[in-house]
Short mmCIF file of C-alpha atoms in Angstrom, two decimals:
data_model
loop_
_atom_site.label_atom_id
_atom_site.label_comp_id
_atom_site.label_asym_id
_atom_site.label_seq_id
_atom_site.Cartn_x
_atom_site.Cartn_y
_atom_site.Cartn_z
CA UNK M 769 -6.89 -34.86 16.73
CA UNK M 770 -4.49 -35.54 19.82
CA UNK M 771 -5.19 -33.55 23.54
CA UNK M 772 -1.92 -31.99 22.89
CA UNK M 773 -2.11 -30.65 19.87
CA UNK M 774 -5.30 -29.72 20.27
CA UNK M 775 -4.29 -27.32 23.45
CA UNK M 776 -1.40 -25.87 20.80
CA UNK M 777 -4.05 -25.17 18.83
CA UNK M 778 -6.15 -23.18 20.77
CA UNK M 779 -2.94 -21.49 22.37
CA UNK M 780 -1.84 -20.70 18.88
CA UNK M 781 -4.87 -19.86 16.91
CA UNK M 782 -5.74 -17.45 20.12
CA UNK M 783 -2.57 -15.58 19.79
CA UNK M 784 -2.56 -15.11 16.14
CA UNK M 785 -6.01 -12.94 16.63
CA UNK M 786 -4.14 -9.68 17.47
CA UNK M 787 -2.95 -10.11 13.67
CA UNK M 788 -5.58 -8.30 11.39
CA UNK M 789 -4.15 -9.00 7.95
CA UNK M 790 -6.71 -11.24 7.21
CA UNK M 791 -10.36 -10.89 8.68
CA UNK M 792 -11.75 -13.33 10.93
CA UNK M 793 -15.53 -14.31 10.61
CA UNK M 794 -15.56 -13.13 14.50
CA UNK M 795 -18.95 -16.01 14.69
CA UNK M 796 -18.75 -18.24 18.04
CA UNK M 797 -22.04 -20.84 16.95
CA UNK M 798 -21.27 -23.53 18.38
CA UNK M 799 -22.06 -27.51 17.44
CA UNK M 800 -24.73 -29.19 18.62
CA UNK M 801 -25.58 -32.46 19.42
CA UNK M 802 -25.77 -34.15 16.22
CA UNK M 803 -25.09 -30.76 13.52
CA UNK M 804 -22.89 -30.15 11.43
CA UNK M 805 -20.07 -27.68 11.56
CA UNK M 806 -18.38 -25.80 14.69
CA UNK M 807 -17.55 -21.67 13.97
CA UNK M 808 -16.39 -22.05 17.26
CA UNK M 809 -13.21 -23.84 16.47
CA UNK M 810 -10.70 -21.51 16.77
CA UNK M 811 -8.06 -20.65 13.81
CA UNK M 812 -10.42 -20.02 10.71
CA UNK M 813 -10.10 -16.45 8.99
CA UNK M 814 -11.05 -15.31 6.07
CA UNK M 815 -9.38 -13.50 3.17
CA UNK M 816 -9.32 -12.85 -0.36
CA UNK M 817 -6.99 -13.95 -3.39
CA UNK M 818 -5.28 -11.96 -5.95
CA UNK M 819 -8.70 -12.12 -7.73
CA UNK M 820 -10.77 -10.90 -5.04
CA UNK M 821 -12.40 -14.78 -4.05
CA UNK M 822 -12.63 -15.12 -0.28
CA UNK M 823 -11.28 -18.09 1.33
CA UNK M 824 -10.86 -19.72 4.45
CA UNK M 825 -7.62 -20.45 6.25
CA UNK M 826 -5.83 -21.88 9.45
CA UNK M 827 -4.70 -18.95 11.03
CA UNK M 828 -2.55 -19.65 13.41
CA UNK M 829 1.32 -18.94 14.95
CA UNK M 830 4.02 -21.37 14.22
CA UNK M 831 5.01 -20.61 18.30
CA UNK M 832 4.46 -18.11 20.99
CA UNK M 833 7.96 -18.00 21.89
CA UNK M 834 9.58 -14.86 21.27
CA UNK M 835 13.00 -13.25 21.72
CA UNK M 836 11.87 -9.92 21.67
CA UNK M 837 10.24 -8.16 24.56
CA UNK M 838 8.01 -5.13 22.89
CA UNK M 839 5.77 -3.80 25.03
CA UNK M 840 2.17 -3.93 23.25
CA UNK M 841 2.02 -7.92 22.29
CA UNK M 842 1.01 -10.82 23.90
CA UNK M 843 3.61 -13.36 23.30
CA UNK M 844 6.23 -10.57 24.44
CA UNK M 845 9.49 -12.02 26.55
CA UNK M 846 8.47 -10.57 30.00
CA UNK M 847 4.50 -11.80 29.87
CA UNK M 848 3.40 -14.82 31.87
CA UNK M 849 1.72 -17.09 29.62
CA UNK M 850 1.90 -20.42 28.99
CA UNK M 851 4.70 -20.86 25.82
CA UNK M 852 3.83 -23.78 23.04
CA UNK M 853 5.29 -24.85 19.64
CA UNK M 854 4.15 -26.76 16.42
CA UNK M 855 6.35 -28.27 15.04
CA UNK M 856 6.91 -28.53 11.33
CA UNK M 857 5.31 -31.99 10.63
CA UNK M 858 2.64 -30.84 13.05
CA UNK M 859 1.61 -27.64 10.79
CA UNK M 860 1.64 -29.29 7.85
CA UNK M 861 -0.28 -32.55 8.68
CA UNK M 862 -2.94 -29.54 10.30
CA UNK M 863 -3.48 -28.35 7.83
CA UNK M 864 -3.67 -31.30 5.07
CA UNK M 865 -6.30 -32.52 7.36
CA UNK M 866 -7.98 -29.18 7.42
CA UNK M 867 -8.02 -28.73 3.68
CA UNK M 868 -9.48 -32.66 3.37
CA UNK M 869 -12.10 -32.43 5.77
CA UNK M 870 -13.35 -28.49 3.80
CA UNK M 871 -12.57 -26.54 6.85
CA UNK M 872 -9.81 -24.47 4.99
CA UNK M 873 -8.50 -23.49 1.43
CA UNK M 874 -5.34 -22.13 2.68
CA UNK M 875 -2.53 -21.12 5.61
CA UNK M 876 -2.27 -18.13 7.39
CA UNK M 877 1.48 -18.70 8.98
CA UNK M 878 2.65 -16.26 11.34
CA UNK M 879 5.51 -16.72 14.10
CA UNK M 880 7.18 -15.59 17.64
CA UNK M 881 10.82 -15.66 17.22
CA UNK M 882 12.43 -18.76 18.54
CA UNK M 883 16.10 -17.65 18.85
CA UNK M 884 16.72 -15.56 15.77
CA UNK M 885 15.27 -14.43 12.67
CA UNK M 886 16.68 -17.02 10.44
CA UNK M 887 15.98 -20.16 12.45
CA UNK M 888 12.12 -19.21 12.60
CA UNK M 889 12.27 -18.17 9.32
CA UNK M 890 13.82 -21.03 7.97
CA UNK M 891 11.04 -23.35 9.81
CA UNK M 892 7.61 -21.17 8.14
CA UNK M 893 9.77 -22.01 4.38
CA UNK M 894 10.16 -25.69 5.34
CA UNK M 895 6.10 -25.63 6.12
CA UNK M 896 5.50 -24.08 3.13
CA UNK M 897 8.10 -26.70 0.70
CA UNK M 898 6.90 -29.37 2.27
CA UNK M 899 3.30 -28.38 1.82
CA UNK M 900 3.69 -27.43 -1.77
CA UNK M 901 6.42 -30.13 -3.05
CA UNK M 902 5.40 -33.29 -1.31
CA UNK M 903 2.06 -33.13 -0.34
CA UNK M 904 1.20 -31.12 -3.57
CA UNK M 905 -0.95 -28.73 -1.88
CA UNK M 906 -2.01 -25.91 -4.49
CA UNK M 907 -4.31 -23.93 -1.78
CA UNK M 908 -3.62 -20.56 -0.91
CA UNK M 909 -0.23 -19.72 1.83
CA UNK M 910 0.20 -16.20 3.37
CA UNK M 911 3.41 -16.40 5.25
CA UNK M 912 4.58 -14.12 7.53
CA UNK M 913 8.17 -12.39 7.11
CA UNK M 914 10.60 -12.47 10.07
CA UNK M 915 12.24 -8.63 9.90
CA UNK M 916 16.22 -9.54 9.32
CA UNK M 917 15.98 -12.87 8.44
CA UNK M 918 18.33 -13.30 4.77
CA UNK M 919 17.50 -12.97 1.61
CA UNK M 920 18.18 -16.41 0.48
CA UNK M 921 15.10 -17.45 3.00
CA UNK M 922 12.94 -14.64 1.99
CA UNK M 923 13.62 -15.61 -1.73
CA UNK M 924 12.75 -19.47 -0.89
CA UNK M 925 9.26 -18.49 1.48
CA UNK M 926 8.37 -16.69 -1.97
CA UNK M 927 8.34 -19.01 -4.35
CA UNK M 928 6.55 -21.42 -2.35
CA UNK M 929 3.64 -18.59 -0.72
CA UNK M 930 0.93 -16.43 -2.31
CA UNK M 931 1.62 -13.87 -0.05
CA UNK M 932 4.59 -12.33 1.80
CA UNK M 933 3.81 -9.67 4.38
CA UNK M 934 6.49 -8.02 7.36
CA UNK M 935 4.76 -6.10 9.72
CA UNK M 936 6.06 -2.75 9.76
CA UNK M 937 4.28 -2.49 14.05
CA UNK M 938 4.44 1.24 14.57
CA UNK M 939 3.49 3.98 12.14
CA UNK M 940 7.07 5.97 13.05
CA UNK M 941 10.31 4.83 14.12
CA UNK M 942 10.38 7.14 17.04
CA UNK M 943 7.00 4.76 18.12
CA UNK M 944 9.29 1.51 17.49
CA UNK M 945 11.97 2.71 19.16
CA UNK M 946 10.20 3.51 22.67
CA UNK M 947 7.38 0.67 22.54
CA UNK M 948 10.21 -2.02 20.75
CA UNK M 949 13.85 -0.93 21.55
CA UNK M 950 14.98 -4.54 20.42
CA UNK M 951 13.95 -3.71 16.90
CA UNK M 952 15.35 -2.03 13.97
CA UNK M 953 13.00 -0.09 11.73
CA UNK M 954 16.39 -1.32 8.91
CA UNK M 955 15.26 -4.72 9.88
CA UNK M 956 11.84 -4.33 8.81
CA UNK M 957 12.39 -2.32 5.27
CA UNK M 958 15.12 -4.37 3.88
CA UNK M 959 13.01 -7.32 3.54
CA UNK M 960 10.29 -5.63 1.98
CA UNK M 961 12.96 -4.08 -0.40
CA UNK M 962 13.90 -7.28 -1.56
CA UNK M 963 10.66 -8.58 -1.55
CA UNK M 964 9.42 -5.77 -4.12
CA UNK M 965 12.12 -6.21 -6.05
CA UNK M 966 12.00 -9.46 -6.82
CA UNK M 967 8.75 -9.59 -7.98
CA UNK M 968 9.38 -7.01 -10.93
CA UNK M 969 12.68 -9.40 -11.62
CA UNK M 970 10.12 -12.06 -11.42
CA UNK M 971 7.73 -10.72 -14.06
CA UNK M 972 10.37 -9.81 -16.17
CA UNK M 973 11.61 -13.65 -16.51
CA UNK M 974 8.13 -14.81 -16.48
CA UNK M 975 7.86 -12.57 -19.72
CA UNK M 976 10.55 -14.13 -21.10
CA UNK M 977 10.32 -17.39 -19.99
CA UNK M 978 7.11 -19.21 -19.71
CA UNK M 979 7.81 -21.71 -17.34
CA UNK M 980 9.46 -19.53 -14.76
CA UNK M 981 8.18 -20.17 -11.17
CA UNK M 982 6.28 -16.90 -9.58
CA UNK M 983 7.01 -15.49 -6.96
CA UNK M 984 4.92 -14.14 -4.28
CA UNK M 985 1.79 -13.76 -6.75
CA UNK M 986 -0.61 -12.15 -4.56
CA UNK M 987 1.78 -9.34 -3.70
CA UNK M 988 3.50 -8.33 -0.24
CA UNK M 989 1.37 -6.50 2.93
CA UNK M 990 2.10 -5.17 6.12
CA UNK M 991 0.14 -4.33 9.38
CA UNK M 992 0.41 -1.02 11.80
CA UNK M 993 -0.99 -0.48 15.27
CA UNK M 994 -3.10 1.88 15.95
CA UNK M 995 -3.67 3.67 19.28
CA UNK M 996 -0.61 2.31 21.09
CA UNK M 997 1.49 5.36 19.83
CA UNK M 998 0.70 8.93 20.03
CA UNK M 999 0.87 9.37 16.12
CA UNK M 1000 -2.28 11.62 14.31
CA UNK M 1001 -4.22 9.94 11.85
CA UNK M 1002 -2.15 12.18 9.41
CA UNK M 1003 1.64 10.64 10.59
CA UNK M 1004 -0.45 7.21 9.93
CA UNK M 1005 -1.73 7.76 6.59
CA UNK M 1006 1.37 9.54 5.69
CA UNK M 1007 3.41 6.32 7.01
CA UNK M 1008 0.66 4.56 4.67
CA UNK M 1009 1.27 6.39 1.31
CA UNK M 1010 4.92 6.35 1.76
CA UNK M 1011 4.79 2.20 2.16
CA UNK M 1012 2.24 2.01 -1.03
CA UNK M 1013 4.37 4.29 -3.18
CA UNK M 1014 7.85 2.65 -2.42
CA UNK M 1015 7.05 -1.26 -1.79
CA UNK M 1016 3.97 -1.20 -4.03
CA UNK M 1017 2.26 -2.64 -1.41
CA UNK M 1018 -1.25 -5.00 -2.15
CA UNK M 1019 -2.48 -3.89 1.63
CA UNK M 1020 -1.56 -1.70 4.74
CA UNK M 1021 -3.62 -3.53 7.44
CA UNK M 1022 -4.46 -1.47 10.49
CA UNK M 1023 -4.70 -2.69 13.70
CA UNK M 1024 -6.90 -1.00 16.41
CA UNK M 1025 -4.66 -1.48 19.57
CA UNK M 1026 -6.34 -4.10 22.46
CA UNK M 1027 -4.97 -3.43 25.86
CA UNK M 1028 -3.68 -6.86 27.27
CA UNK M 1029 -1.33 -5.93 29.57
CA UNK M 1030 0.00 -3.01 31.77
CA UNK M 1031 2.71 -0.70 31.05
CA UNK M 1032 3.06 2.52 31.53
CA UNK M 1033 4.40 3.49 28.18
CA UNK M 1034 0.91 2.22 27.00
CA UNK M 1035 -2.83 3.27 27.23
CA UNK M 1036 -4.61 2.63 30.23
CA UNK M 1037 -5.27 -1.27 29.81
CA UNK M 1038 -8.78 -0.34 30.79
CA UNK M 1039 -8.95 1.58 27.31
CA UNK M 1040 -11.16 0.42 24.74
CA UNK M 1041 -9.58 -0.73 21.23
CA UNK M 1042 -9.87 2.53 19.19
CA UNK M 1043 -12.46 0.53 16.35
CA UNK M 1044 -14.00 3.32 14.88
CA UNK M 1045 -10.71 5.40 14.59
CA UNK M 1046 -9.49 1.71 12.96
CA UNK M 1047 -12.39 2.13 10.13
CA UNK M 1048 -12.02 5.66 9.32
CA UNK M 1049 -8.42 4.82 8.56
CA UNK M 1050 -9.66 2.23 6.03
CA UNK M 1051 -12.17 4.22 3.97
CA UNK M 1052 -8.83 7.12 4.08
CA UNK M 1053 -6.98 4.61 2.68
CA UNK M 1054 -9.44 3.55 0.13
CA UNK M 1055 -9.70 6.84 -0.77
CA UNK M 1056 -6.36 7.09 -1.84
CA UNK M 1057 -5.89 3.61 -3.58
CA UNK M 1058 -9.09 3.97 -5.43
CA UNK M 1059 -10.94 7.39 -5.44
CA UNK M 1060 -7.59 9.28 -6.52
CA UNK M 1061 -7.24 11.63 -3.09
CA UNK M 1062 -3.50 12.46 -1.71
CA UNK M 1063 -2.89 12.63 1.70
CA UNK M 1064 -2.96 16.05 2.30
CA UNK M 1065 -5.79 17.16 0.38
CA UNK M 1066 -8.06 14.64 3.53
CA UNK M 1067 -5.87 16.40 5.76
CA UNK M 1068 -3.82 19.67 7.02
CA UNK M 1069 -1.69 20.99 10.35
CA UNK M 1070 -4.70 22.40 11.83
CA UNK M 1071 -7.24 19.39 11.26
CA UNK M 1072 -4.81 16.29 11.38
CA UNK M 1073 -7.30 14.05 12.70
CA UNK M 1074 -10.34 12.38 10.87
CA UNK M 1075 -13.38 13.51 12.43
CA UNK M 1076 -15.36 10.50 13.93
CA UNK M 1077 -18.91 11.29 12.95
CA UNK M 1078 -18.58 11.69 9.15
CA UNK M 1079 -16.88 9.60 6.36
CA UNK M 1080 -13.82 10.58 5.71
CA UNK M 1081 -14.84 11.44 1.83
CA UNK M 1082 -18.12 13.77 3.36
CA UNK M 1083 -16.32 15.81 5.32
CA UNK M 1084 -13.58 16.89 2.43
CA UNK M 1085 -16.36 17.48 0.71
CA UNK M 1086 -18.15 19.95 3.43
CA UNK M 1087 -14.73 21.29 3.38
CA UNK M 1088 -15.00 21.99 -0.03
CA UNK M 1089 -18.40 23.12 -0.90
CA UNK M 1090 -17.27 25.80 -3.15
CA UNK M 1091 -16.40 22.26 -6.07
CA UNK M 1092 -20.14 20.97 -5.92
CA UNK M 1093 -22.89 20.45 -6.74
CA UNK M 1094 -21.21 18.37 -9.43
CA UNK M 1095 -23.42 17.94 -12.95
CA UNK M 1096 -23.70 14.29 -13.86
CA UNK M 1097 -24.18 14.24 -17.13
CA UNK M 1098 -21.31 16.32 -17.82
CA UNK M 1099 -18.72 16.65 -15.25
CA UNK M 1100 -15.22 14.31 -15.44
CA UNK M 1101 -15.24 11.01 -14.26
CA UNK M 1102 -12.38 11.86 -11.83
CA UNK M 1103 -14.78 14.73 -10.38
CA UNK M 1104 -17.94 12.45 -10.24
CA UNK M 1105 -16.13 9.54 -8.02
CA UNK M 1106 -15.26 12.78 -5.15
CA UNK M 1107 -19.12 12.80 -4.59
CA UNK M 1108 -20.08 11.57 -1.53
CA UNK M 1109 -22.10 8.61 -1.00
CA UNK M 1110 -20.86 7.50 -4.94
CA UNK M 1111 -18.79 4.48 -5.10
CA UNK M 1112 -16.25 3.21 -8.18
CA UNK M 1113 -19.08 0.94 -10.14
CA UNK M 1114 -22.01 3.80 -9.31
CA UNK M 1115 -19.33 6.49 -11.27
CA UNK M 1116 -18.73 3.77 -13.97
CA UNK M 1117 -22.16 3.89 -14.49
CA UNK M 1118 -23.33 6.93 -14.77
CA UNK M 1119 -20.00 7.88 -17.16
CA UNK M 1120 -21.69 4.73 -19.22
CA UNK M 1121 -24.68 5.63 -19.10
CA UNK M 1122 -25.47 9.41 -19.38
CA UNK M 1123 -24.43 8.12 -23.30
CA UNK M 1124 -27.56 7.03 -23.89
CA UNK M 1125 -29.94 9.99 -22.07
CA UNK M 1126 -29.88 12.17 -19.20
CA UNK M 1127 -29.73 11.04 -16.03
CA UNK M 1128 -31.88 12.04 -13.13
CA UNK M 1129 -32.32 10.51 -9.05
CA UNK M 1130 -34.41 7.37 -10.38
CA UNK M 1131 -31.68 6.64 -12.50
CA UNK M 1132 -28.83 7.27 -9.53
CA UNK M 1133 -31.11 5.24 -7.35
CA UNK M 1134 -30.91 2.27 -10.10
CA UNK M 1135 -27.49 2.53 -10.16
CA UNK M 1136 -26.89 1.86 -5.87
CA UNK M 1137 -25.59 5.43 -5.62
CA UNK M 1138 -26.43 6.35 -1.42
CA UNK M 1139 -28.75 9.53 -2.47
CA UNK M 1140 -28.85 10.19 1.57
CA UNK M 1141 -25.86 12.15 1.06
CA UNK M 1142 -25.06 12.12 -2.59
CA UNK M 1143 -27.99 14.20 -3.21
CA UNK M 1144 -26.63 17.26 -1.54
CA UNK M 1145 -23.53 17.52 -4.01
CA UNK M 1146 -24.81 16.84 -7.39
CA UNK M 1147 -27.61 18.16 -9.73
CA UNK M 1148 -29.01 16.29 -12.59
CA UNK M 1149 -32.04 16.05 -14.49
CA UNK M 1150 -35.06 17.15 -11.90
CA UNK M 1151 -32.82 18.24 -9.17
CA UNK M 1152 -30.74 21.15 -8.35
CA UNK M 1153 -28.70 19.92 -5.31
CA UNK M 1154 -28.66 21.42 -2.15
CA UNK M 1155 -30.57 24.81 -0.67
CA UNK M 1156 -27.75 27.38 -1.60
CA UNK M 1157 -28.36 29.03 2.02
CA UNK M 1158 -27.27 26.27 3.81
CA UNK M 1159 -23.56 26.34 4.83
CA UNK M 1160 -21.62 23.14 5.65
CA UNK M 1161 -22.48 22.25 9.04
CA UNK M 1162 -26.66 22.68 8.09
CA UNK M 1163 -25.47 19.95 5.35
CA UNK M 1164 -23.88 17.92 7.59
CA UNK M 1165 -26.70 18.37 10.41
CA UNK M 1166 -28.91 17.27 8.12
CA UNK M 1167 -27.18 14.02 6.66
CA UNK M 1168 -26.63 13.06 10.44
CA UNK M 1169 -30.05 13.24 11.08
CA UNK M 1170 -31.54 11.39 7.94
CA UNK M 1171 -28.82 8.33 8.51
CA UNK M 1172 -30.19 8.37 12.13
CA UNK M 1173 -33.46 7.26 10.62
CA UNK M 1174 -31.99 4.86 7.79
CA UNK M 1175 -30.88 1.54 8.73
CA UNK M 1176 -28.90 1.10 5.15
CA UNK M 1177 -25.19 0.65 5.76
CA UNK M 1178 -22.56 1.78 2.92
CA UNK M 1179 -18.71 2.33 2.95
CA UNK M 1180 -18.83 5.82 1.64
#
């Protein structure tokens, strides 16, 4: 690899790290003399395909030139950083060489805006098209869709990419106007709506014509920056819930704002990224998508933000103790799913297992249930749940004290 390409790769992979639509391994282990592999090489991250497989991706920007001056973006027009851009041929060559060396299984490509949306989007499409048609590349491709790009270019991108994503940037239109006044919500919503309807049309075409080309088989996703603007967690999750329902998104990603420049519209440059808040939002997202919760069950006007010391499912259970304890040998699947410490797999094992015998705590332990939380909210053979003279505050204190002594990590 030439010094020129290596320099571009360093700059444009570093600029792409703020996009969390796929997660980074985070490892910085360097190669040693005569060693094999090097996780310090920029641009390699992990993502998940439609069937759940984890794949390594080359994650880069096409360019960090940008006509916009968004306050939160490291590539903003007024920021004094070194500007570079790959050519279409350079991205194709990098992808193929990395793939042949087994470094990656796919490409995650985003970009700043060169001079307008269509000019930039056309280059992203050419890269995907060249990989698919000239090099017969069948690896995973995730393309960022440039807001304002024409429907024709978005449609063509969807024929070559596995996933398309359009970043909504911020949770509300008011914040977008304040921090990115040159962008507008209509330009962001339009391609999301077009992708949704084209996916639905494509499903019908495939039913009629077996060999009809697939359009974004891994669906579409988006990303919101958290902590750069003053929205509450309630507002953020209302927006996410609306996006899931209106555009059938596969995922909404929440990116904790990382201060990279001084701007009076933003948090102080020395403030820490709200990583804990980001984690709680992801947990809430899972409750909406897989556990049957609604936004208004988790939040209310008097408590618009998530608690930081307990996960949102446990916080909900503590506010609704009148629904507990739940008899796992009799309760509906939907109610079992709401017991803190139980995941979807554990709930299904409980429903399947109780057909053959009454379940005990030992059975739950074998199912992988986090009993340090779950045992306060359920009853089973030989276990009667929490002491009835304990209130929510005491149960919470007991759980937090128990967690402090445990090294086991779990999602809920």
